[in-house]
Short mmCIF file of C-alpha atoms and ligand atoms in Angstrom, two decimals:
data_model
loop_
_atom_site.label_atom_id
_atom_site.label_comp_id
_atom_site.label_asym_id
_atom_site.label_seq_id
_atom_site.Cartn_x
_atom_site.Cartn_y
_atom_site.Cartn_z
CA UNK A 609 -10.30 -2.97 -29.98
CA UNK A 610 -12.97 -0.19 -29.27
CA UNK A 611 -11.91 3.03 -27.39
CA UNK A 612 -14.13 2.12 -24.52
CA UNK A 613 -12.72 -1.36 -23.66
CA UNK A 614 -11.99 -1.56 -20.08
CA UNK A 615 -8.80 -3.43 -20.90
CA UNK A 616 -7.36 -1.01 -23.52
CA UNK A 617 -4.24 1.39 -23.11
CA UNK A 618 -1.55 2.90 -25.06
CA UNK A 619 0.89 0.24 -25.81
CA UNK A 620 3.63 2.20 -24.07
CA UNK A 621 1.96 2.03 -20.76
CA UNK A 622 1.07 -1.70 -21.41
CA UNK A 623 4.76 -2.29 -21.69
CA UNK A 624 5.60 -0.38 -18.70
CA UNK A 625 2.79 -1.88 -16.73
CA UNK A 626 4.18 -5.48 -17.61
CA UNK A 627 7.66 -3.98 -16.65
CA UNK A 628 9.60 -4.00 -19.91
CA UNK A 629 10.79 -0.68 -18.85
CA UNK A 630 9.78 2.71 -17.49
CA UNK A 631 7.10 4.70 -19.52
CA UNK A 632 10.02 6.61 -21.21
CA UNK A 633 11.82 3.58 -21.79
CA UNK A 634 9.28 1.69 -23.26
CA UNK A 635 8.70 4.53 -25.49
CA UNK A 636 11.70 4.27 -26.80
CA UNK A 637 11.79 0.48 -27.09
CA UNK A 638 8.44 1.00 -29.46
CA UNK A 639 10.20 4.04 -31.65
CA UNK A 640 12.98 1.31 -32.16
CA UNK A 641 10.91 -0.65 -33.71
CA UNK A 642 11.43 -3.75 -31.40
CA UNK A 643 7.47 -3.87 -30.39
CA UNK A 644 4.94 -5.98 -32.49
CA UNK A 645 1.23 -5.83 -31.99
CA UNK A 646 -0.06 -9.21 -33.70
CA UNK A 647 2.86 -9.31 -35.74
CA UNK A 648 3.17 -5.92 -36.95
CA UNK A 649 5.88 -3.21 -35.54
CA UNK A 650 4.09 -0.64 -33.60
CA UNK A 651 6.45 2.78 -33.49
CA UNK A 652 3.22 4.90 -33.08
CA UNK A 653 3.24 6.26 -29.53
CA UNK A 654 -0.37 6.63 -29.90
CA UNK A 655 -1.24 2.75 -30.51
CA UNK A 656 -3.60 0.97 -28.22
CA UNK A 657 -3.93 -2.27 -27.14
CA UNK A 658 -6.19 -4.61 -26.05
CA UNK A 659 -4.45 -6.38 -22.79
CA UNK A 660 -6.79 -9.62 -23.31
CA UNK A 661 -6.71 -10.20 -26.89
CA UNK A 662 -3.73 -8.45 -28.63
CA UNK A 663 -0.61 -10.26 -28.91
CA UNK A 664 2.36 -7.88 -28.05
CA UNK A 665 6.04 -8.82 -28.79
CA UNK A 666 9.38 -7.36 -27.72
CA UNK A 667 12.18 -8.57 -29.68
CA UNK A 668 10.02 -11.43 -30.85
CA UNK A 669 9.54 -12.20 -27.27
CA UNK A 670 5.42 -12.45 -25.89
CA UNK A 671 4.88 -9.71 -23.26
CA UNK A 672 2.49 -11.23 -20.48
CA UNK A 673 0.25 -8.62 -18.74
CA UNK A 674 -1.03 -9.33 -15.35
CA UNK A 675 1.45 -10.40 -13.48
CA UNK A 676 2.02 -8.80 -9.78
CA UNK A 677 4.71 -6.53 -9.73
CA UNK A 678 7.82 -7.24 -7.65
CA UNK A 679 9.47 -4.68 -5.75
CA UNK A 680 12.92 -4.93 -3.78
CA UNK A 681 15.96 -3.16 -2.92
CA UNK A 682 19.54 -3.75 -3.21
CA UNK A 683 22.46 -3.04 -1.41
CA UNK A 684 24.69 -1.85 -3.95
CA UNK A 685 28.65 -2.03 -4.01
CA UNK A 686 30.94 -0.47 -5.58
CA UNK A 687 32.35 -1.67 -8.66
CA UNK A 688 28.73 -1.98 -10.74
CA UNK A 689 27.31 -0.01 -13.28
CA UNK A 690 23.49 0.26 -12.92
CA UNK A 691 22.18 -1.29 -15.97
CA UNK A 692 20.82 -4.63 -16.65
CA UNK A 693 23.41 -5.69 -19.47
CA UNK A 694 26.40 -4.34 -20.63
CA UNK A 695 28.16 -5.09 -24.36
CA UNK A 696 31.54 -4.21 -23.01
CA UNK A 697 31.20 -6.99 -20.45
CA UNK A 698 31.53 -4.44 -17.22
CA UNK A 699 30.24 -6.33 -14.24
CA UNK A 700 26.34 -4.82 -13.98
CA UNK A 701 23.84 -5.05 -10.76
CA UNK A 702 21.61 -7.55 -12.64
CA UNK A 703 24.06 -10.07 -11.62
CA UNK A 704 23.09 -9.35 -8.13
CA UNK A 705 19.50 -9.24 -8.31
CA UNK A 706 16.93 -12.28 -9.17
CA UNK A 707 16.16 -12.01 -12.72
CA UNK A 708 15.65 -15.48 -13.41
CA UNK A 709 12.82 -15.25 -10.72
CA UNK A 710 11.46 -12.05 -11.55
CA UNK A 711 11.93 -11.42 -15.48
CA UNK A 712 11.54 -7.61 -16.31
CA UNK A 713 12.95 -6.39 -13.14
CA UNK A 714 14.92 -2.86 -14.07
CA UNK A 715 16.36 -0.21 -11.21
CA UNK A 716 14.59 2.64 -10.74
CA UNK A 717 17.26 5.30 -11.41
CA UNK A 718 20.85 5.40 -11.10
CA UNK A 719 23.90 4.85 -8.84
CA UNK A 720 27.30 5.40 -10.30
CA UNK A 721 29.94 2.70 -10.68
CA UNK A 722 31.70 3.51 -7.47
CA UNK A 723 28.67 4.61 -4.97
CA UNK A 724 27.20 2.05 -2.93
CA UNK A 725 23.71 2.05 -1.47
CA UNK A 726 19.96 1.37 -1.57
CA UNK A 727 19.19 1.03 -5.45
CA UNK A 728 15.39 -0.03 -5.39
CA UNK A 729 14.25 -2.41 -8.57
CA UNK A 730 10.79 -3.30 -9.79
CA UNK A 731 8.72 -4.38 -12.57
CA UNK A 732 6.14 -1.53 -11.94
CA UNK A 733 7.22 0.95 -14.78
CA UNK A 734 4.49 3.41 -13.62
CA UNK A 735 5.79 3.58 -10.05
CA UNK A 736 9.04 3.59 -10.85
CA UNK A 737 8.16 6.78 -13.57
CA UNK A 738 6.36 8.66 -10.60
CA UNK A 739 9.20 8.05 -8.36
CA UNK A 740 11.99 9.77 -10.69
CA UNK A 741 9.70 12.19 -11.47
CA UNK A 742 10.92 15.99 -10.30
CA UNK A 743 7.60 17.21 -9.48
CA UNK A 744 6.76 14.34 -6.51
CA UNK A 745 9.68 15.42 -4.77
CA UNK A 746 10.77 12.25 -3.41
CA UNK A 747 13.95 12.87 -1.76
CA UNK A 748 17.00 10.52 -1.80
CA UNK A 749 19.76 10.73 0.95
CA UNK A 750 23.17 10.46 0.33
CA UNK A 751 26.29 10.56 2.43
CA UNK A 752 29.32 11.84 1.26
CA UNK A 753 33.06 11.92 2.45
CA UNK A 754 34.51 14.80 0.67
CA UNK A 755 38.24 16.07 0.65
CA UNK A 756 39.12 19.02 2.94
CA UNK A 757 37.71 20.28 6.12
CA UNK A 758 34.25 21.67 5.80
CA UNK A 759 32.20 24.12 7.38
CA UNK A 760 28.52 24.61 7.46
CA UNK A 761 28.62 27.86 5.93
CA UNK A 762 30.23 26.27 2.95
CA UNK A 763 27.24 24.23 2.70
CA UNK A 764 24.78 27.19 2.18
CA UNK A 765 24.74 27.51 -1.53
CA UNK A 766 23.84 23.90 -1.57
CA UNK A 767 20.80 24.60 0.48
CA UNK A 768 19.79 27.93 -1.66
CA UNK A 769 19.86 25.78 -4.82
CA UNK A 770 23.57 25.76 -6.43
CA UNK A 771 24.13 26.46 -9.86
CA UNK A 772 25.65 23.74 -11.86
CA UNK A 773 26.54 23.52 -16.10
CA UNK A 774 22.92 22.03 -16.63
CA UNK A 775 21.16 25.06 -14.67
CA UNK A 776 20.27 25.41 -11.15
CA UNK A 777 19.57 22.70 -8.74
CA UNK A 778 16.80 22.70 -6.28
CA UNK A 779 17.33 23.54 -2.50
CA UNK A 780 19.09 20.69 -0.98
CA UNK A 781 18.77 20.17 2.73
CA UNK A 782 22.56 19.71 3.65
CA UNK A 783 24.63 19.10 6.91
CA UNK A 784 28.01 18.27 8.20
CA UNK A 785 27.67 14.57 10.17
CA UNK A 786 30.00 13.23 12.40
CA UNK A 787 32.90 11.08 11.25
CA UNK A 788 31.81 8.52 13.14
CA UNK A 789 28.80 8.03 10.27
CA UNK A 790 32.12 7.26 8.00
CA UNK A 791 33.23 4.53 9.88
CA UNK A 792 29.57 3.03 10.31
CA UNK A 793 29.15 3.13 6.19
CA UNK A 794 32.56 2.23 4.70
CA UNK A 795 34.20 0.34 7.71
CA UNK A 796 37.14 2.38 8.19
CA UNK A 797 37.90 5.79 9.62
CA UNK A 798 37.52 9.25 7.74
CA UNK A 799 41.37 9.83 6.53
CA UNK A 800 42.71 13.29 7.77
CA UNK A 801 41.86 16.26 6.14
CA UNK A 802 38.42 15.08 5.10
CA UNK A 803 34.37 15.91 6.13
CA UNK A 804 31.15 13.84 6.10
CA UNK A 805 28.36 15.29 4.62
CA UNK A 806 24.39 14.37 4.27
CA UNK A 807 22.91 15.65 1.62
CA UNK A 808 18.92 15.57 0.51
CA UNK A 809 18.38 15.60 -3.16
CA UNK A 810 14.83 15.90 -4.83
CA UNK A 811 16.09 15.47 -8.27
CA UNK A 812 18.32 13.05 -10.04
CA UNK A 813 20.58 14.79 -12.41
CA UNK A 814 23.90 12.91 -13.32
CA UNK A 815 26.81 12.81 -11.08
CA UNK A 816 24.44 15.54 -8.97
CA UNK A 817 25.98 15.54 -5.56
CA UNK A 818 29.52 14.92 -6.95
CA UNK A 819 29.02 17.70 -8.82
CA UNK A 820 27.41 19.79 -6.35
CA UNK A 821 30.00 19.27 -3.81
CA UNK A 822 33.00 19.73 -6.52
CA UNK A 823 31.50 23.23 -7.09
CA UNK A 824 32.08 24.42 -3.29
CA UNK A 825 35.84 22.81 -3.73
CA UNK A 826 35.37 19.87 -1.98
CA UNK A 827 35.40 16.69 -4.30
CA UNK A 828 33.63 13.78 -3.24
CA UNK A 829 36.16 10.88 -2.24
CA UNK A 830 33.21 8.39 -1.51
CA UNK A 831 29.68 8.21 -1.79
CA UNK A 832 26.69 6.31 -0.39
CA UNK A 833 23.16 6.66 -0.44
CA UNK A 834 21.39 4.81 2.95
CA UNK A 835 17.66 6.17 1.92
CA UNK A 836 15.35 6.46 -0.81
CA UNK A 837 12.49 8.20 -0.06
CA UNK A 838 10.66 6.65 3.03
CA UNK A 839 12.90 3.43 2.31
CA UNK A 840 15.99 2.79 4.51
CA UNK A 841 18.74 0.60 3.58
CA UNK A 842 19.25 -0.46 7.34
CA UNK A 843 21.68 -3.57 7.96
CA UNK A 844 21.32 -5.23 4.50
CA UNK A 845 24.60 -6.25 3.56
CA UNK A 846 26.72 -5.08 0.53
CA UNK A 847 25.76 -7.03 -2.41
CA UNK A 848 22.58 -8.98 -1.13
CA UNK A 849 18.74 -7.35 -1.93
CA UNK A 850 15.63 -8.25 -0.22
CA UNK A 851 11.77 -7.84 -1.48
CA UNK A 852 9.88 -4.76 0.27
CA UNK A 853 7.27 -5.40 2.66
CA UNK A 854 3.49 -4.44 1.94
CA UNK A 855 3.70 -2.00 4.47
CA UNK A 856 7.19 -0.32 2.73
CA UNK A 857 5.62 -0.37 -0.98
CA UNK A 858 2.39 1.36 0.64
CA UNK A 859 4.88 4.02 1.88
CA UNK A 860 6.53 4.44 -1.38
CA UNK A 861 3.27 4.69 -3.24
CA UNK A 862 2.11 7.38 -1.19
CA UNK A 863 5.70 9.28 -1.14
CA UNK A 864 5.46 9.33 -4.99
CA UNK A 865 1.53 10.15 -4.92
CA UNK A 866 0.57 7.05 -6.87
CA UNK A 867 -2.57 5.21 -6.10
CA UNK A 868 -3.54 1.54 -6.94
CA UNK A 869 -3.94 1.24 -9.29
CA UNK A 870 -2.58 3.96 -11.03
CA UNK A 871 -4.49 6.34 -13.06
CA UNK A 872 -3.13 9.39 -14.32
CA UNK A 873 -1.68 8.43 -17.66
CA UNK A 874 -2.43 11.42 -19.01
CA UNK A 875 -1.17 13.20 -16.37
CA UNK A 876 2.26 12.47 -16.79
CA UNK A 877 2.62 13.77 -20.20
N1 URA B 992 24.93 11.78 -7.25
C1 URA B 992 26.17 11.32 -7.80
O1 URA B 992 27.10 12.33 -8.29
N2 URA B 992 26.19 9.99 -8.03
C2 URA B 992 25.51 8.92 -7.68
O2 URA B 992 25.58 7.91 -7.89
C3 URA B 992 24.52 9.32 -7.14
C4 URA B 992 23.70 10.59 -7.11
#
């Protein structure tokens, strides 16, 4: 396993490229002692592997390197948690995507149990990591039905960068949209004394949209994500998925500033 061998790379990168998990997720799997290289447990994050010669296993299952990565979008319905398995037996998004056909598929980021909309899945850990990295500013667009009649001026703190318990948010372009938008998304009119707001976030903190709107005293009643970076949900029906086109994958790479092949391993840590 020489350093100069062109097929040598860090184990966590190998796992991410092979679609086991994101780069950070792969590190967690390693430090948990679940990965072996040629039969030996590898917890050291600097461990290098030769993609041609070394036998890498996760939980005793061989990780095969070199399959073409897969990218698909799901229209997530409400009532599913964003995880690939749930020990408590709750319904999870894994039920809705073709995990048999594409092993190693995982969601890029998460949507809450009750949030609907575009959830991207891939086996490409590098692109997933780049898409979620706050420095890449990949915008996610949300439409929220909120309690109370909201004025444009009340959105100003969100546009400026509102303070939450875990620190200030980045400025989030936001606007009030017509109640017709609610009907298009949720197939029913907005209830009386409510408003519909569109917000664009380039970061992804837990319950961020709900917390931001709660902070300006307009609790979220329903939340939907029609767009993730350059991708639009379009007419995809709730609970269904489709593979991305080559053109969409290209636009996603451009948005995340990732070239093919991804070469900035050291730059992200
Ligand atoms: N913000 C939230 O509050 N929930 C989501 O599901 C996504 C963004």
